[in-house]
């Protein structure tokens, strides 16, 4: 069983920037939308599957993403990051905008479920981080990860399929991740995993902390060095 973590937050609150201290040789970054990384990233090269080289793949195709997660460890990647996850849903929705009926929504929901199911079924020491935007209810409250709407929300609570949900925020010019629910979102983490309710948005430290907590020995980033 892989370890899945959702990192949700508004655009510009440091989700993608949290990758800055990771070693790209250990990471497969799947971008649903191709865009430059928000930090100096010369080491993050395009993924070349046949050569098992590089770190960055661009696709919003759920079947391709599932295959990438399944093969991550065999390709030398113990960390998979899916960035801008909401666009996997949004892009398919826009491509199929002219289709009539509700069947397309069922299929889109199934595609998202397939990805999360593949995450759960992957190798035990593979960590998958889903970076995604948030949405609120009609009253502007109760933040959750953004989806394509009722068809998915009524059938599946994606946060309920994972144990760790963090939320990005900016405060006084610094970027943080919250680790516990404040009553207005779906944030959660296991007891004792994180010492504070607000932590630095450093995915290298977070990954090392998760590995230490679950006893994963193939740690790609030493916790003390990451700090």
mmCIF file of C-alpha atoms in Angstrom:
data_model
loop_
_atom_site.group_PDB
_atom_site.id
_atom_site.type_symbol
_atom_site.label_atom_id
_atom_site.label_comp_id
_atom_site.label_asym_id
_atom_site.label_seq_id
_atom_site.Cartn_x
_atom_site.Cartn_y
_atom_site.Cartn_z
ATOM 1 C CA UNK A 1 0.000 0.000 0.000
ATOM 2 C CA UNK A 2 1.469 3.344 -1.045
ATOM 3 C CA UNK A 3 1.389 6.410 1.182
ATOM 4 C CA UNK A 4 -0.772 9.148 -0.332
ATOM 5 C CA UNK A 5 -0.834 12.771 0.763
ATOM 6 C CA UNK A 6 -3.094 15.523 -0.538
ATOM 7 C CA UNK A 7 -1.701 19.050 -0.425
ATOM 8 C CA UNK A 8 -4.471 21.497 -1.227
ATOM 9 C CA UNK A 9 -4.606 25.266 -1.340
ATOM 10 C CA UNK A 10 -5.302 28.340 -3.381
ATOM 11 C CA UNK A 11 -3.047 29.231 -6.286
ATOM 12 C CA UNK A 12 0.125 31.008 -5.170
ATOM 13 C CA UNK A 13 0.212 29.622 -1.627
ATOM 14 C CA UNK A 14 3.320 27.490 -2.092
ATOM 15 C CA UNK A 15 2.151 24.029 -3.177
ATOM 16 C CA UNK A 16 4.511 23.623 -6.122
ATOM 17 C CA UNK A 17 7.261 25.550 -4.316
ATOM 18 C CA UNK A 18 7.230 22.884 -1.614
ATOM 19 C CA UNK A 19 9.165 20.615 -4.028
ATOM 20 C CA UNK A 20 12.209 22.903 -4.072
ATOM 21 C CA UNK A 21 14.428 20.787 -1.773
ATOM 22 C CA UNK A 22 13.600 17.365 -3.185
ATOM 23 C CA UNK A 23 16.207 15.450 -5.168
ATOM 24 C CA UNK A 24 14.655 15.199 -8.665
ATOM 25 C CA UNK A 25 16.493 11.935 -9.349
ATOM 26 C CA UNK A 26 14.167 10.276 -6.817
ATOM 27 C CA UNK A 27 10.987 11.993 -8.016
ATOM 28 C CA UNK A 28 8.546 11.596 -10.873
ATOM 29 C CA UNK A 29 6.636 14.854 -11.219
ATOM 30 C CA UNK A 30 3.466 14.541 -13.286
ATOM 31 C CA UNK A 31 2.201 17.924 -14.445
ATOM 32 C CA UNK A 32 -1.422 18.068 -15.562
ATOM 33 C CA UNK A 33 -0.563 21.455 -17.067
ATOM 34 C CA UNK A 34 2.890 22.131 -18.481
ATOM 35 C CA UNK A 35 4.448 25.120 -16.768
ATOM 36 C CA UNK A 36 7.803 26.235 -15.333
ATOM 37 C CA UNK A 37 8.468 25.373 -11.710
ATOM 38 C CA UNK A 38 8.392 28.317 -9.256
ATOM 39 C CA UNK A 39 12.002 27.825 -8.137
ATOM 40 C CA UNK A 40 15.415 27.291 -9.726
ATOM 41 C CA UNK A 41 14.923 23.874 -11.260
ATOM 42 C CA UNK A 42 17.767 23.077 -13.649
ATOM 43 C CA UNK A 43 17.893 19.518 -12.291
ATOM 44 C CA UNK A 44 14.272 18.818 -13.167
ATOM 45 C CA UNK A 45 14.525 17.433 -16.712
ATOM 46 C CA UNK A 46 11.765 16.011 -18.947
ATOM 47 C CA UNK A 47 11.027 12.356 -18.281
ATOM 48 C CA UNK A 48 12.238 9.959 -21.001
ATOM 49 C CA UNK A 49 10.594 6.657 -20.250
ATOM 50 C CA UNK A 50 12.687 4.416 -22.517
ATOM 51 C CA UNK A 51 15.877 5.701 -20.932
ATOM 52 C CA UNK A 52 14.413 5.980 -17.432
ATOM 53 C CA UNK A 53 15.859 9.463 -17.309
ATOM 54 C CA UNK A 54 14.526 12.814 -16.153
ATOM 55 C CA UNK A 55 11.857 13.727 -13.665
ATOM 56 C CA UNK A 56 9.010 15.700 -15.276
ATOM 57 C CA UNK A 57 6.199 14.150 -17.305
ATOM 58 C CA UNK A 58 3.282 16.159 -18.690
ATOM 59 C CA UNK A 59 -0.059 14.389 -19.000
ATOM 60 C CA UNK A 60 -3.634 14.694 -17.799
ATOM 61 C CA UNK A 61 -4.571 11.236 -19.096
ATOM 62 C CA UNK A 62 -5.729 9.137 -16.145
ATOM 63 C CA UNK A 63 -4.624 5.838 -17.713
ATOM 64 C CA UNK A 64 -1.113 7.189 -18.315
ATOM 65 C CA UNK A 65 -0.952 8.539 -14.777
ATOM 66 C CA UNK A 66 -2.023 5.188 -13.333
ATOM 67 C CA UNK A 67 0.653 3.414 -15.360
ATOM 68 C CA UNK A 68 3.304 5.908 -14.215
ATOM 69 C CA UNK A 69 2.385 5.352 -10.559
ATOM 70 C CA UNK A 70 2.445 1.580 -11.048
ATOM 71 C CA UNK A 71 5.921 1.670 -12.602
ATOM 72 C CA UNK A 72 7.435 4.393 -10.433
ATOM 73 C CA UNK A 73 9.568 2.176 -8.214
ATOM 74 C CA UNK A 74 10.833 0.083 -11.134
ATOM 75 C CA UNK A 75 11.948 3.344 -12.730
ATOM 76 C CA UNK A 76 13.905 4.350 -9.633
ATOM 77 C CA UNK A 77 11.301 6.779 -8.305
ATOM 78 C CA UNK A 78 10.072 6.422 -4.726
ATOM 79 C CA UNK A 79 8.189 9.713 -4.870
ATOM 80 C CA UNK A 80 5.431 10.607 -7.331
ATOM 81 C CA UNK A 81 3.962 14.110 -7.367
ATOM 82 C CA UNK A 82 0.834 14.983 -9.319
ATOM 83 C CA UNK A 83 0.696 18.749 -9.674
ATOM 84 C CA UNK A 84 -2.450 20.725 -10.499
ATOM 85 C CA UNK A 85 -4.563 17.610 -9.993
ATOM 86 C CA UNK A 86 -7.787 19.555 -10.516
ATOM 87 C CA UNK A 87 -6.864 20.062 -14.175
ATOM 88 C CA UNK A 88 -6.990 16.323 -14.799
ATOM 89 C CA UNK A 89 -10.719 16.719 -14.265
ATOM 90 C CA UNK A 90 -11.128 20.210 -15.703
ATOM 91 C CA UNK A 91 -9.238 19.501 -18.929
ATOM 92 C CA UNK A 92 -11.305 16.403 -19.657
ATOM 93 C CA UNK A 93 -14.473 18.330 -18.876
ATOM 94 C CA UNK A 94 -13.563 21.045 -21.390
ATOM 95 C CA UNK A 95 -12.567 18.535 -24.080
ATOM 96 C CA UNK A 96 -15.948 16.824 -23.692
ATOM 97 C CA UNK A 97 -17.998 20.010 -23.258
ATOM 98 C CA UNK A 98 -20.068 19.337 -26.371
ATOM 99 C CA UNK A 99 -21.111 15.855 -25.259
ATOM 100 C CA UNK A 100 -24.689 15.575 -24.025
ATOM 101 C CA UNK A 101 -25.915 13.627 -21.037
ATOM 102 C CA UNK A 102 -24.417 12.653 -17.707
ATOM 103 C CA UNK A 103 -22.427 9.616 -18.779
ATOM 104 C CA UNK A 104 -19.316 11.753 -19.302
ATOM 105 C CA UNK A 105 -19.443 12.882 -15.656
ATOM 106 C CA UNK A 106 -19.603 9.272 -14.514
ATOM 107 C CA UNK A 107 -16.562 8.449 -16.612
ATOM 108 C CA UNK A 108 -14.632 11.468 -15.355
ATOM 109 C CA UNK A 109 -15.400 10.509 -11.768
ATOM 110 C CA UNK A 110 -14.272 6.942 -12.495
ATOM 111 C CA UNK A 111 -10.993 8.211 -13.967
ATOM 112 C CA UNK A 112 -10.220 10.147 -10.779
ATOM 113 C CA UNK A 113 -11.172 7.184 -8.603
ATOM 114 C CA UNK A 114 -8.866 4.971 -10.690
ATOM 115 C CA UNK A 115 -5.906 7.249 -9.943
ATOM 116 C CA UNK A 116 -6.532 7.220 -6.200
ATOM 117 C CA UNK A 117 -7.063 3.461 -6.254
ATOM 118 C CA UNK A 118 -3.753 3.010 -8.061
ATOM 119 C CA UNK A 119 -2.043 5.158 -5.423
ATOM 120 C CA UNK A 120 -3.431 2.945 -2.674
ATOM 121 C CA UNK A 121 -2.372 -0.229 -4.483
ATOM 122 C CA UNK A 122 1.199 0.802 -5.301
ATOM 123 C CA UNK A 123 4.367 -0.386 -3.513
ATOM 124 C CA UNK A 124 4.546 0.197 0.231
ATOM 125 C CA UNK A 125 7.528 2.552 0.134
ATOM 126 C CA UNK A 126 6.243 4.749 -2.693
ATOM 127 C CA UNK A 127 4.921 8.123 -1.586
ATOM 128 C CA UNK A 128 2.434 9.952 -3.801
ATOM 129 C CA UNK A 129 1.692 13.641 -3.294
ATOM 130 C CA UNK A 130 -1.417 15.115 -4.912
ATOM 131 C CA UNK A 131 -1.157 18.895 -5.229
ATOM 132 C CA UNK A 132 -4.495 20.538 -5.945
ATOM 133 C CA UNK A 133 -6.592 23.659 -5.569
ATOM 134 C CA UNK A 134 -9.346 24.127 -3.001
ATOM 135 C CA UNK A 135 -12.992 25.028 -3.270
ATOM 136 C CA UNK A 136 -15.521 26.147 -0.684
ATOM 137 C CA UNK A 137 -19.252 25.660 -0.269
ATOM 138 C CA UNK A 138 -21.895 28.160 -1.385
ATOM 139 C CA UNK A 139 -21.282 30.182 1.763
ATOM 140 C CA UNK A 140 -17.560 30.519 1.106
ATOM 141 C CA UNK A 141 -16.740 28.150 3.966
ATOM 142 C CA UNK A 142 -15.625 24.542 4.516
ATOM 143 C CA UNK A 143 -12.639 24.272 2.168
ATOM 144 C CA UNK A 144 -11.984 20.958 0.410
ATOM 145 C CA UNK A 145 -10.065 19.801 -2.634
ATOM 146 C CA UNK A 146 -11.492 21.078 -5.894
ATOM 147 C CA UNK A 147 -13.384 18.658 -8.145
ATOM 148 C CA UNK A 148 -15.665 18.801 -11.175
ATOM 149 C CA UNK A 149 -18.826 18.939 -9.125
ATOM 150 C CA UNK A 150 -21.680 16.968 -7.652
ATOM 151 C CA UNK A 151 -21.261 13.726 -9.599
ATOM 152 C CA UNK A 152 -17.881 13.134 -7.996
ATOM 153 C CA UNK A 153 -18.592 14.777 -4.637
ATOM 154 C CA UNK A 154 -21.796 12.797 -4.035
ATOM 155 C CA UNK A 155 -20.136 9.453 -4.735
ATOM 156 C CA UNK A 156 -16.600 9.842 -3.430
ATOM 157 C CA UNK A 157 -14.901 11.847 -0.712
ATOM 158 C CA UNK A 158 -11.368 11.857 -2.097
ATOM 159 C CA UNK A 159 -9.876 13.082 1.172
ATOM 160 C CA UNK A 160 -11.468 10.050 2.822
ATOM 161 C CA UNK A 161 -9.307 7.756 0.665
ATOM 162 C CA UNK A 162 -6.058 9.022 2.205
ATOM 163 C CA UNK A 163 -4.694 9.521 5.723
ATOM 164 C CA UNK A 164 -2.805 12.783 5.240
ATOM 165 C CA UNK A 165 -4.311 16.033 3.933
ATOM 166 C CA UNK A 166 -2.343 19.265 4.294
ATOM 167 C CA UNK A 167 -3.389 22.785 3.345
ATOM 168 C CA UNK A 168 -1.091 25.520 2.070
ATOM 169 C CA UNK A 169 -1.315 29.113 3.240
ATOM 170 C CA UNK A 170 0.728 32.305 3.294
ATOM 171 C CA UNK A 171 1.235 34.343 6.453
ATOM 172 C CA UNK A 172 3.396 37.439 6.878
ATOM 173 C CA UNK A 173 5.336 36.676 3.727
ATOM 174 C CA UNK A 174 6.069 33.060 4.727
ATOM 175 C CA UNK A 175 4.554 29.880 3.311
ATOM 176 C CA UNK A 176 3.234 27.111 5.544
ATOM 177 C CA UNK A 177 1.160 23.935 5.538
ATOM 178 C CA UNK A 178 -1.459 23.197 8.168
ATOM 179 C CA UNK A 179 -1.565 19.652 9.511
ATOM 180 C CA UNK A 180 -4.809 19.505 11.515
ATOM 181 C CA UNK A 181 -8.421 20.346 10.808
ATOM 182 C CA UNK A 182 -9.518 23.733 12.154
ATOM 183 C CA UNK A 183 -13.215 22.970 11.719
ATOM 184 C CA UNK A 184 -13.476 24.635 8.321
ATOM 185 C CA UNK A 185 -11.560 22.282 6.047
ATOM 186 C CA UNK A 186 -10.680 18.608 5.481
ATOM 187 C CA UNK A 187 -7.076 18.753 6.735
ATOM 188 C CA UNK A 188 -5.849 15.781 8.781
ATOM 189 C CA UNK A 189 -2.725 13.860 9.715
ATOM 190 C CA UNK A 190 -1.958 10.878 11.975
ATOM 191 C CA UNK A 191 -1.476 11.453 15.687
ATOM 192 C CA UNK A 192 2.062 12.494 16.496
ATOM 193 C CA UNK A 193 3.290 12.642 12.908
ATOM 194 C CA UNK A 194 3.847 16.396 12.942
ATOM 195 C CA UNK A 195 4.867 18.318 16.043
ATOM 196 C CA UNK A 196 3.035 21.500 15.047
ATOM 197 C CA UNK A 197 -0.268 22.411 13.453
ATOM 198 C CA UNK A 198 1.578 24.719 11.037
ATOM 199 C CA UNK A 199 4.799 23.564 9.359
ATOM 200 C CA UNK A 200 7.168 24.884 6.708
ATOM 201 C CA UNK A 201 6.119 24.055 3.145
ATOM 202 C CA UNK A 202 9.178 21.876 2.569
ATOM 203 C CA UNK A 203 8.203 18.595 0.959
ATOM 204 C CA UNK A 204 11.668 17.118 1.554
ATOM 205 C CA UNK A 205 11.209 17.432 5.315
ATOM 206 C CA UNK A 206 7.592 16.281 5.107
ATOM 207 C CA UNK A 207 8.551 13.209 3.105
ATOM 208 C CA UNK A 208 11.309 12.311 5.564
ATOM 209 C CA UNK A 209 8.868 12.766 8.441
ATOM 210 C CA UNK A 210 6.324 10.460 6.785
ATOM 211 C CA UNK A 211 9.008 7.838 6.124
ATOM 212 C CA UNK A 212 10.178 8.003 9.734
ATOM 213 C CA UNK A 213 6.621 7.737 11.069
ATOM 214 C CA UNK A 214 5.747 4.668 8.976
ATOM 215 C CA UNK A 215 9.155 3.021 9.245
ATOM 216 C CA UNK A 216 9.969 3.316 5.549
ATOM 217 C CA UNK A 217 13.696 2.640 5.368
ATOM 218 C CA UNK A 218 14.312 3.719 1.769
ATOM 219 C CA UNK A 219 14.230 7.403 2.660
ATOM 220 C CA UNK A 220 15.239 9.568 -0.262
ATOM 221 C CA UNK A 221 15.919 12.638 1.849
ATOM 222 C CA UNK A 222 17.591 12.488 5.241
ATOM 223 C CA UNK A 223 15.384 14.381 7.653
ATOM 224 C CA UNK A 224 18.197 16.221 9.413
ATOM 225 C CA UNK A 225 19.842 17.208 6.115
ATOM 226 C CA UNK A 226 16.495 18.354 4.728
ATOM 227 C CA UNK A 227 15.970 20.598 7.729
#
